[in-house]
Short mmCIF file of C-alpha atoms in Angstrom, two decimals:
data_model
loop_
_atom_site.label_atom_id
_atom_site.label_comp_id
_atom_site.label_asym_id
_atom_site.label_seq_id
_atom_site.Cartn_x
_atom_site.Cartn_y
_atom_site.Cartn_z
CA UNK A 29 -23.86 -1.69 18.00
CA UNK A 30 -20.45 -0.37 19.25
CA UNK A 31 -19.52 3.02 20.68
CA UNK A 32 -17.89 3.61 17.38
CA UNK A 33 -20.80 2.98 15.04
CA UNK A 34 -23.49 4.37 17.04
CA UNK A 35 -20.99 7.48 16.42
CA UNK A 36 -20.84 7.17 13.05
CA UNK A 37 -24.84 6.85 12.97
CA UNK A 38 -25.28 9.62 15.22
CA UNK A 39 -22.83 11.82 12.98
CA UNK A 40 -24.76 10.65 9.89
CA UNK A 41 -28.00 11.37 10.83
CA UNK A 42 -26.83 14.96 11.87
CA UNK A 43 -25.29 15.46 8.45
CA UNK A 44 -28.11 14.75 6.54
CA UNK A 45 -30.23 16.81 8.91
CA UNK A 46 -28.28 20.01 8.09
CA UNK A 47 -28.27 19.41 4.44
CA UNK A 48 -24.49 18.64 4.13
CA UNK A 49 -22.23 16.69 2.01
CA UNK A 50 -19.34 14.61 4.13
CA UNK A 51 -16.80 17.58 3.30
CA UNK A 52 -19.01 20.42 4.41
CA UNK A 53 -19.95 18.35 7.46
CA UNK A 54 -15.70 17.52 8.40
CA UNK A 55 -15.23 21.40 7.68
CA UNK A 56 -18.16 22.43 10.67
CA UNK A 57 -17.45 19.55 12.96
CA UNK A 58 -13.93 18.94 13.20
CA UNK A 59 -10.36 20.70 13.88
CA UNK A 60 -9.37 19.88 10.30
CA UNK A 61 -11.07 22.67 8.43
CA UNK A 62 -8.50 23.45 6.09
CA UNK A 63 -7.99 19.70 5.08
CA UNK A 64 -11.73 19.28 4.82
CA UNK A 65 -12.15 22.74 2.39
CA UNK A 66 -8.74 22.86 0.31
CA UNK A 67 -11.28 21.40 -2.51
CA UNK A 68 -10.86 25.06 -4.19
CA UNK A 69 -8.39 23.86 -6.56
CA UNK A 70 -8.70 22.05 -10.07
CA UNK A 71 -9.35 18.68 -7.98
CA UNK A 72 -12.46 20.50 -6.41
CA UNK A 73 -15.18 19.15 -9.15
CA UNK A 74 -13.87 15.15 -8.99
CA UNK A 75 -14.05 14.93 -5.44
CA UNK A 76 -17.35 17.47 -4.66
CA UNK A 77 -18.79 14.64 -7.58
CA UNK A 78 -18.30 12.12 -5.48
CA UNK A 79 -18.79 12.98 -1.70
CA UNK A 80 -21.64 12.01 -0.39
CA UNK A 81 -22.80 9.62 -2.91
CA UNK A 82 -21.25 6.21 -2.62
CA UNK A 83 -23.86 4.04 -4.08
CA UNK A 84 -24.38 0.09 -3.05
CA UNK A 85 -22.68 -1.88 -5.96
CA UNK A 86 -19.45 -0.32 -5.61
CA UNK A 87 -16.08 -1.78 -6.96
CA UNK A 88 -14.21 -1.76 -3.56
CA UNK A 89 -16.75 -2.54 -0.13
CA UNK A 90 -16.79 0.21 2.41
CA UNK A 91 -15.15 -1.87 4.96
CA UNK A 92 -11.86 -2.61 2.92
CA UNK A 93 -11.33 0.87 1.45
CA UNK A 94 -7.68 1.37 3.16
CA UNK A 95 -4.40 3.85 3.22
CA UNK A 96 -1.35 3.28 3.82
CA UNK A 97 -0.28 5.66 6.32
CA UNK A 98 3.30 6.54 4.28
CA UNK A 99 0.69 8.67 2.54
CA UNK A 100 -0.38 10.91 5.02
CA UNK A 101 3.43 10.43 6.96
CA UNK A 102 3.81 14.45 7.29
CA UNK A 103 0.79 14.13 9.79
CA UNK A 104 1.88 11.39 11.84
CA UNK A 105 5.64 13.38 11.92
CA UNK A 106 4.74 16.78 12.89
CA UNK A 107 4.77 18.36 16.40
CA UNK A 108 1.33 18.59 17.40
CA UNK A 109 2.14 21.42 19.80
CA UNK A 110 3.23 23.45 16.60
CA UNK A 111 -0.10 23.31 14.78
CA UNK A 112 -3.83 22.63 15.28
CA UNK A 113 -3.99 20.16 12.03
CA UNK A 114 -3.76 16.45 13.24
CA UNK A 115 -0.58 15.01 14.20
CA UNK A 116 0.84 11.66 15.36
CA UNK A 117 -0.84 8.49 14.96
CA UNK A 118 -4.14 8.83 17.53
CA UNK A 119 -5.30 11.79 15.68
CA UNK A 120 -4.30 11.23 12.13
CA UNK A 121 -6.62 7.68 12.76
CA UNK A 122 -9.76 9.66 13.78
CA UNK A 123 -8.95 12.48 10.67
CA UNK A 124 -8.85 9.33 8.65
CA UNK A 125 -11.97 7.02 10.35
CA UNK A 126 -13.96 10.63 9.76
CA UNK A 127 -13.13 10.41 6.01
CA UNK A 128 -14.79 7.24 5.46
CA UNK A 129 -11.48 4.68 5.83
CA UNK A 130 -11.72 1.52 7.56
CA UNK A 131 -8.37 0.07 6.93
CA UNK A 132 -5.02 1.48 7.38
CA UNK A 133 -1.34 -0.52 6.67
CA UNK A 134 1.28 0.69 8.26
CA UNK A 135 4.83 2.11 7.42
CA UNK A 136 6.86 1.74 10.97
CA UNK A 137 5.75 2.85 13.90
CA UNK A 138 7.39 6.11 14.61
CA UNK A 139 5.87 9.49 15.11
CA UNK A 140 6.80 13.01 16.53
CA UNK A 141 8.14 12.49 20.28
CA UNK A 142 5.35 15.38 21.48
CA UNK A 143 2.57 13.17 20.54
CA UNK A 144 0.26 10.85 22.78
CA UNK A 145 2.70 7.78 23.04
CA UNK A 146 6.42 9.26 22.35
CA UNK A 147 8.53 9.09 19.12
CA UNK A 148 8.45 5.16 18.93
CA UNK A 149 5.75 2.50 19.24
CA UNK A 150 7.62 -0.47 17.59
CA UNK A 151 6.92 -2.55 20.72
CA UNK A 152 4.26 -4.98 21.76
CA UNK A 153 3.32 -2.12 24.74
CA UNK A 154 3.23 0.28 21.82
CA UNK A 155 1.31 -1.76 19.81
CA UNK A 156 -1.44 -2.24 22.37
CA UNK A 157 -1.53 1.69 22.71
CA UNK A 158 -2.39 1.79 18.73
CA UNK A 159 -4.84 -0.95 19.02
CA UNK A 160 -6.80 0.71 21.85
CA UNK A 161 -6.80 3.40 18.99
CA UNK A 162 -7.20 1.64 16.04
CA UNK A 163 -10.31 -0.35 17.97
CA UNK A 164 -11.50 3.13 18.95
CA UNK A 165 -12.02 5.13 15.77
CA UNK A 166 -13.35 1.02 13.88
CA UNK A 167 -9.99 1.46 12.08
CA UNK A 168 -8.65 -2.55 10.77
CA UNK A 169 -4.77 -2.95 10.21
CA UNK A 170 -3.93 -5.09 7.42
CA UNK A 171 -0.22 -4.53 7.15
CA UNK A 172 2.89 -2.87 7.83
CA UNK A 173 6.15 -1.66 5.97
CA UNK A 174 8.50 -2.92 8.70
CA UNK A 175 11.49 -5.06 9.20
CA UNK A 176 12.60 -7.90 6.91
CA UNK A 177 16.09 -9.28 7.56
CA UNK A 178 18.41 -7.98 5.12
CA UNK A 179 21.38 -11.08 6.26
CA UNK A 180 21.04 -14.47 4.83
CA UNK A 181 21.74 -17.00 6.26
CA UNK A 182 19.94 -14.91 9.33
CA UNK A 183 21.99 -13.80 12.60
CA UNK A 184 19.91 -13.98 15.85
CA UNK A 185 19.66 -10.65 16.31
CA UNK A 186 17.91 -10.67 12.96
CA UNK A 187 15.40 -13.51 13.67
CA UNK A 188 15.11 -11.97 17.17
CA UNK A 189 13.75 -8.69 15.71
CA UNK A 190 11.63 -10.47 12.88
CA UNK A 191 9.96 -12.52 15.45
CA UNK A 192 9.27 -9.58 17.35
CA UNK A 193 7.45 -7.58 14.23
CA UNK A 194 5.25 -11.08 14.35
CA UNK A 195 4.36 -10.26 17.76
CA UNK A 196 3.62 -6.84 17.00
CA UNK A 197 1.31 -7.96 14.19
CA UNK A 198 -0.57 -10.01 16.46
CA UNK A 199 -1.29 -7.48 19.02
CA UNK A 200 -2.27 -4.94 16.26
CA UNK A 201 -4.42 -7.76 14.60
CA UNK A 202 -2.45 -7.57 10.87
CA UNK A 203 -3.00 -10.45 8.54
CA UNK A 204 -0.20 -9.28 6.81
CA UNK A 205 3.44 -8.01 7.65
CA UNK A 206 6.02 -6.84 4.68
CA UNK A 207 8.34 -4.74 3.35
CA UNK A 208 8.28 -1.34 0.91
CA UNK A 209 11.37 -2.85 -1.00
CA UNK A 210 11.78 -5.32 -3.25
CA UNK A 211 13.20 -8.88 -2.62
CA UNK A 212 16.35 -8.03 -4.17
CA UNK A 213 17.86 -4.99 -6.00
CA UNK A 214 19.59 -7.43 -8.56
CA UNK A 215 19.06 -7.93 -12.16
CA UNK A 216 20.66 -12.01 -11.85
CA UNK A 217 18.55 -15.13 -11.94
CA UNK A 218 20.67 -16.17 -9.20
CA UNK A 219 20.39 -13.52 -6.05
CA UNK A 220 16.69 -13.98 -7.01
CA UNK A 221 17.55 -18.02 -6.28
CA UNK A 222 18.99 -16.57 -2.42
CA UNK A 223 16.19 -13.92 -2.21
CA UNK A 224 13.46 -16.72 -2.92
CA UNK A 225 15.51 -19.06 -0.29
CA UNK A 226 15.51 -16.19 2.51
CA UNK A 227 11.70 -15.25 2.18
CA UNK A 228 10.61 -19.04 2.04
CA UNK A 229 12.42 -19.52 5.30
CA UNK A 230 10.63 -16.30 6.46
CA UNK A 231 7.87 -17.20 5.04
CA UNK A 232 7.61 -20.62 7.08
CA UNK A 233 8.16 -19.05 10.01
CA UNK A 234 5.08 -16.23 10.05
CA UNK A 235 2.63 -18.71 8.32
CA UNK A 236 3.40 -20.91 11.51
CA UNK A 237 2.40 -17.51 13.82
CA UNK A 238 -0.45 -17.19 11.30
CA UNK A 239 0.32 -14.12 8.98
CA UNK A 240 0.79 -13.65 5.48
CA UNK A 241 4.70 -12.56 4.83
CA UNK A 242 4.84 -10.28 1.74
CA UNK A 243 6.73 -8.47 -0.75
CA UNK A 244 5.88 -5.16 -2.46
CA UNK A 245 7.18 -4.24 -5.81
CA UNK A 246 8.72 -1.25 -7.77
CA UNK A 247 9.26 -1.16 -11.72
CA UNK A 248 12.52 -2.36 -11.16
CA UNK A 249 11.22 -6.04 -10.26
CA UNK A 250 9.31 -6.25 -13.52
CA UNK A 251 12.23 -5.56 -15.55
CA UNK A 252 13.78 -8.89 -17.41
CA UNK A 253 15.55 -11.38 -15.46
CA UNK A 254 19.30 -11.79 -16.89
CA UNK A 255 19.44 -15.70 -17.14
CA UNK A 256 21.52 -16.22 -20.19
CA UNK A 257 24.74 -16.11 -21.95
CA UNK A 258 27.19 -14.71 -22.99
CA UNK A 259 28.86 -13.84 -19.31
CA UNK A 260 30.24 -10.90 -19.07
CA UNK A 261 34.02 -10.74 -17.52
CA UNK A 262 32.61 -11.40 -14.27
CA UNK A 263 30.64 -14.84 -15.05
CA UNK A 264 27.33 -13.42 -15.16
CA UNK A 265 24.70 -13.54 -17.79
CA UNK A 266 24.08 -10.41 -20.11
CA UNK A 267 20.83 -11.77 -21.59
CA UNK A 268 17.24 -13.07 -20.61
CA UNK A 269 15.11 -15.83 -21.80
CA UNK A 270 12.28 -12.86 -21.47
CA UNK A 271 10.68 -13.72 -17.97
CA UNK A 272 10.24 -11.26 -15.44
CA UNK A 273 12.48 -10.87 -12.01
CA UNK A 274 9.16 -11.09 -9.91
CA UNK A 275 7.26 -13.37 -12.06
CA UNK A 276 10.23 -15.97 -11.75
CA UNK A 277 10.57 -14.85 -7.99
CA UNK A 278 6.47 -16.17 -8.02
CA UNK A 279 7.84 -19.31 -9.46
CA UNK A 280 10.03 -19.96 -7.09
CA UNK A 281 8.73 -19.60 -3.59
CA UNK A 282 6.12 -21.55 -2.02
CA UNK A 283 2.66 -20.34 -2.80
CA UNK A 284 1.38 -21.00 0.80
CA UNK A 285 4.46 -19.26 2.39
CA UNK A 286 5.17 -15.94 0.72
CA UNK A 287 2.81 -13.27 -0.73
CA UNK A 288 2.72 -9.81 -2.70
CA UNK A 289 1.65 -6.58 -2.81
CA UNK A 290 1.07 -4.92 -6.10
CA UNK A 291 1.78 -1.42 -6.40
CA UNK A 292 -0.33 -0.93 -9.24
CA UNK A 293 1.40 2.19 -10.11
CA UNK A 294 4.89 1.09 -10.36
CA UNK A 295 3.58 -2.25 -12.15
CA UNK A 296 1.90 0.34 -14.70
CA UNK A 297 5.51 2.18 -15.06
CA UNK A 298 7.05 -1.00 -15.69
CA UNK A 299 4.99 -1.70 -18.65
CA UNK A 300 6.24 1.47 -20.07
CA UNK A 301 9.56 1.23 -19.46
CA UNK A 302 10.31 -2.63 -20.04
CA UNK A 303 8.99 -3.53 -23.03
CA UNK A 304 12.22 -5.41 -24.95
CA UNK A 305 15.11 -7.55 -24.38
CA UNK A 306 18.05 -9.21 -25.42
CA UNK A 307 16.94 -12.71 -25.87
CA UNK A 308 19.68 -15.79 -25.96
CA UNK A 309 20.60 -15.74 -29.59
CA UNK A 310 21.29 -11.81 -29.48
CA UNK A 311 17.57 -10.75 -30.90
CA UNK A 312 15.87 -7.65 -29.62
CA UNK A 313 12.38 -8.85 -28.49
CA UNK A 314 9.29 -6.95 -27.66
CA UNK A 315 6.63 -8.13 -24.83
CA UNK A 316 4.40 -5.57 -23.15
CA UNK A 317 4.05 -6.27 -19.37
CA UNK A 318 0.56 -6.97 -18.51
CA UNK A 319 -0.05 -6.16 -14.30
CA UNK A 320 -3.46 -6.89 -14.11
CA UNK A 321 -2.88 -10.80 -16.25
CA UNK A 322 -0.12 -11.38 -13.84
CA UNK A 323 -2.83 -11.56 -10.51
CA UNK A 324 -4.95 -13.04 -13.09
CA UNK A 325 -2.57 -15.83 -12.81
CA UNK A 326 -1.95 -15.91 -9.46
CA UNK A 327 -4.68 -14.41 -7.64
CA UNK A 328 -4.21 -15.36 -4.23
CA UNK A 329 -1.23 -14.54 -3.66
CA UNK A 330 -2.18 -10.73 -4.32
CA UNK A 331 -3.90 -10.51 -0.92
CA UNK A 332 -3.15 -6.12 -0.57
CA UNK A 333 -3.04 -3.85 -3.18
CA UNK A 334 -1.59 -0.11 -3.14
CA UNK A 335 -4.10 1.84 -5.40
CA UNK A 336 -1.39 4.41 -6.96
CA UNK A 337 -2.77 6.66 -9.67
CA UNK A 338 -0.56 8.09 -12.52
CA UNK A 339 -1.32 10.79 -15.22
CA UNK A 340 0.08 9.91 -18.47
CA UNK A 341 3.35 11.65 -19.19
CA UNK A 342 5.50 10.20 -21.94
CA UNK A 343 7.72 13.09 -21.28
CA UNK A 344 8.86 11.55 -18.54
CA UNK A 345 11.08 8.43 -17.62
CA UNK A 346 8.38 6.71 -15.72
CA UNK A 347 5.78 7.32 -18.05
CA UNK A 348 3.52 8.68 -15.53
CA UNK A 349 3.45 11.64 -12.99
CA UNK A 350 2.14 10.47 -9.12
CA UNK A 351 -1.41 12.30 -9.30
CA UNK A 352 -4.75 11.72 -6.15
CA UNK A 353 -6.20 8.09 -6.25
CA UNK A 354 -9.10 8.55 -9.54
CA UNK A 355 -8.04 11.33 -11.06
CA UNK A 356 -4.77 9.67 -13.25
CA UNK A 357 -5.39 7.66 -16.06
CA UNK A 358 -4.61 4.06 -15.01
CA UNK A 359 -7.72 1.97 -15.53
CA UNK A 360 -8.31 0.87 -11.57
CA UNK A 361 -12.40 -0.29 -12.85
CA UNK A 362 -10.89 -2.29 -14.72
CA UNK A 363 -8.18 -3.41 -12.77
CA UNK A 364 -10.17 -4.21 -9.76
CA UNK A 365 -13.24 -5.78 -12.12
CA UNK A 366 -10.53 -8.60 -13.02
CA UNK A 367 -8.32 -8.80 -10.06
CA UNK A 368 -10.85 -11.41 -8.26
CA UNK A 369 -14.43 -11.27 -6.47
CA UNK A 370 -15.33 -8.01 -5.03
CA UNK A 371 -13.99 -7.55 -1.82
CA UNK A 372 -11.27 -10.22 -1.83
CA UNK A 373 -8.60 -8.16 -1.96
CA UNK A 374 -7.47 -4.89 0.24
CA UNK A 375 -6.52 -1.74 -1.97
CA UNK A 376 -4.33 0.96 0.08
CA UNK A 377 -4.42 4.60 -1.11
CA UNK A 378 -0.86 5.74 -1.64
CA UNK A 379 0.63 8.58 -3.06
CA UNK A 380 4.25 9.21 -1.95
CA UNK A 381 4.21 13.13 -3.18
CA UNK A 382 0.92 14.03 -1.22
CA UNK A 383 2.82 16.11 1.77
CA UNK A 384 2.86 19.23 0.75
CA UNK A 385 5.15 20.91 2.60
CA UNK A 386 5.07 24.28 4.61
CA UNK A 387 3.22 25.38 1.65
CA UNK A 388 0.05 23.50 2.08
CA UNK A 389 0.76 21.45 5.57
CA UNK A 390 -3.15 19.91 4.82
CA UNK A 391 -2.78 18.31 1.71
CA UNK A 392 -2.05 14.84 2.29
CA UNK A 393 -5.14 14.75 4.50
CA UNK A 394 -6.69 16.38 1.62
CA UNK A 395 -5.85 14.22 -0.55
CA UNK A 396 -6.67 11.06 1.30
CA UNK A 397 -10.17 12.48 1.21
CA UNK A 398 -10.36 13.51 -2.62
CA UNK A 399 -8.52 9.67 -3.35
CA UNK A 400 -11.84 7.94 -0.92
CA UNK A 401 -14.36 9.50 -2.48
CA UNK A 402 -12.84 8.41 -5.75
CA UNK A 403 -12.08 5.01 -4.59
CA UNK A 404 -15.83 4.71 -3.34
CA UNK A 405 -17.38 5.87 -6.67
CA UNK A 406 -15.92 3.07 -8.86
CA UNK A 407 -18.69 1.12 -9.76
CA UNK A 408 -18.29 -2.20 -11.75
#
C-alpha cells in the first residue's frame, strides 16, 4: 500500500469513527471549510443525498471519476498569499484528491506566479514538479487542453512546440493530449478536407510517441456540413447533403491516428439548435442529432468524455443553462449505460461558469464536490 492510500485509509477510518459524512469530515479536517460547507443553498439536499454513499455497481468506477481543471481555473489563478482557500496547482490537487477525484485533464499549465512552482510549468522540468504532485495526492492525468498547431502545412517552430507538449505528456503520464477548440471554425466540406489532413499528420506523429491526439467539440461542429450547390458568388456551396461537420471529419481521418472528446453538453445543445437543413434540391429537412448514437458508432474513438450538465431552458439560444454535474436534465445514466463497458471511457467534470467570483471565491471547489458525489451515485 502507498503513502497515499494508507492516507486515504487512515482518513477513512477516522471519518467513520466520528460519525461523519465526507463533507462534514473536509469541513473539520482541512483549510477549505467554506468550500466543504457552502451546501446551504438549494444544491444542499442533491449533494448531502449523495455524500458518503457511493455504492459498488456504480455507472462511472472510482478510479476514473475525473475534472478538468478549467473547472476549478479561479483556484489554480489566485494569489495564494491573498487568501487561505487553495490556490495554484499543488493545493487545488490535494482539495481535489480529498473530494474523492482520481483523474484530472488539464487546461495549460499556468498558475498564479506566488504559488509553489512560478506562473508557468509548460516545461518538461515543470512537468516533473506536477508529477511529483500528481503521484503524491494518487491523482492520474489523462489529458490536457494545450497546443495544437494552428499553420498548415506546419512551420518548425510549430512542430518544435507540438513535439514538446508530447514530451510533456510523457513526463506527466497523459494518454491523451488535445485541444478545447474545434478542428476548424468553418461551415465548408473543404477546410474540413485541410483540417482532417493537418490532424492525420499530427495524429501520426503522437501515435508514434504513444498518445492519443484528440479533438473536443462545441455545437458548432455538429451543425450541417455545406457540401452542395448552388455556390454562392464566392464558389462555395450554400447547401448540405445533411451530414454533420464532425461526423464527416470522423470519416475522414484515420481511426488509429486521431481521437475525440465529447462534450456531452455542447453535443446536447447541438441537438437543439441543428435540427434542419437545406438539402441539394432546395428542401427544408428535419434530422434530430443523436450524441449518444454517434459513440455508439464509433466507440473507440471516444476515449474522454467532459460530463457537462444543462437545465432545460428553451428560453434560451442554447437550449440549456450550464448547471453542477447531476443536477441538469441531460440523461448522463443513460448516456454512460450506452457509451461502452463500464469503465472504458474517462468522464471529466466541467462546468465553465463554476468560479464564482469575489462573491463566492469557494464555489468552483464547491461545486466540484456537489458534481462527484453526483457523478458517483449514478448507478446503471
Amino acid at each position: 500500500m502507498s503513502a497515499h492510500e494508507e492516507e486515504i485509509e487512515i482518513t477513512n477510518a477516522l471519518r467513520r469513527g466520528l460519525g461523519l459524512n465526507r463533507r462534514q469530515f473536509l469541513a473539520a479536517t482541512t483549510g477549505v471549510t467554506a468550500v466543504a460547507m457552502a451546501g446551504a443553498g438549494p444544491l444542499a439536499s442533491t449533494a448531502q443525498a449523495a455524500s458518503g454513499r457511493h455504492p459498488r455497481g456504480t455507472l462511472v468506477p472510482p478510479s476514473k471519476r475525473g475534472i478538468i481543471l478549467y473547472t476549478v481555473r479561479d483556484a489554480i489563478s489566485r494569489d495564494p498569499l491573498s487568501t487561505d482557500l487553495p490556490s495554484g496547482f499543488q493545493r487545488v490537487f490535494e482539495a481535489l484528491s480529498r473530494i474523492g477525484y482520481r483523474q484530472v485533464e488539464f487546461a495549460g499549465y499556468g498558475q498564479h506566479a506566488n504559488s509553489k512552482g512560478g506562473a508557468n510549468l509548460e516545461s518538461v522540468e515543470g512537468a516533473r514538479m506536477l508529477r511529483r504532485w500528481l503521484d503524491h495526492y494518487g491523482l492520474e492525468a489523462e489529458g490536457n487542453h494545450g497546443f495544437i498547431p494552428g499553420s498548415w502545412p506546419l512551420t518548425t517552430a510549430d512542430l518544435d512546440r507540438f513535439k514538446l507538449h508530447l514530451e510533456i505528456a510523457h513526463t506527466l503520464g497523459l494518454g491523451h493530449v488535445g485541444t478545447g477548440n474545434d478542428p476548424t471554425n468553418s461551415a465548408y466540406k473543404d477546410d474540413w478536407n485541410i483540417a482532417a489532413e493537418k490532424w492525420n499528420h499530427l495524429g501520426s506523429i503522437a501515435s508514434r510517441a504513444g498518445i492519443k491526439l484528440y479533438t473536443h467539440n462545441h455545437d458548432a461542429a455538429y451543425n450541417f456540413l455545406l457540401d452542395s450547390g448552388p455556390l454562392d458568388a464566392l464558389g462555395k456551396p450554400t447547401r448540405s447533403s445533411g451530414i454533420r461537420k464532425l461526423e464527416y471529419f470522423l470519416k475522414i481521418t484515420d481511426r488509429r491516428d486521431v481521437y475525440l472528446e465529447m462534450d456531452i453538453f455542447w453535443a446536447h445543445v447541438a441537438r437543439f439548435k441543428f435540427s434542419t437543413f437545406t438539402a441539394p434540391d432546395g428542401s427544408t429537412r428535419t434530422d434530430v442529432f443523436d450524441p449518444l448514437a454517434v459513440v455508439r458508432a464509433n466507440a473507440r474513438r471516444f476515449p474522454l468524455f467532459h460530463a457537462k450538465d444543462g437545465k432545460s431552458n428553451p428560453a434560451t439560444a442554447n437550449g440549456y443553462d450550464m448547471v453542477p454535474f447531476g443536477t441538469g436534465d441531460i440523461d448522463y445514466a443513460k448516456f454512460f449505460r450506452g457509451a461502452g463497458p463500464k469503465g472504458s471511457f474517462n468522464p471529466m467534470y466541467e462546468q465553465d461558469n463554476a468560479p464564482g467570483g469575489t462573491a463566492n471565491p469557494g464555489q468552483s471547489l464547491q461545486y466540484a464536490d456537489l458534481s462527484y458525489d453526483n457523478m458517483a451515485a449514478l448507478r446503471g
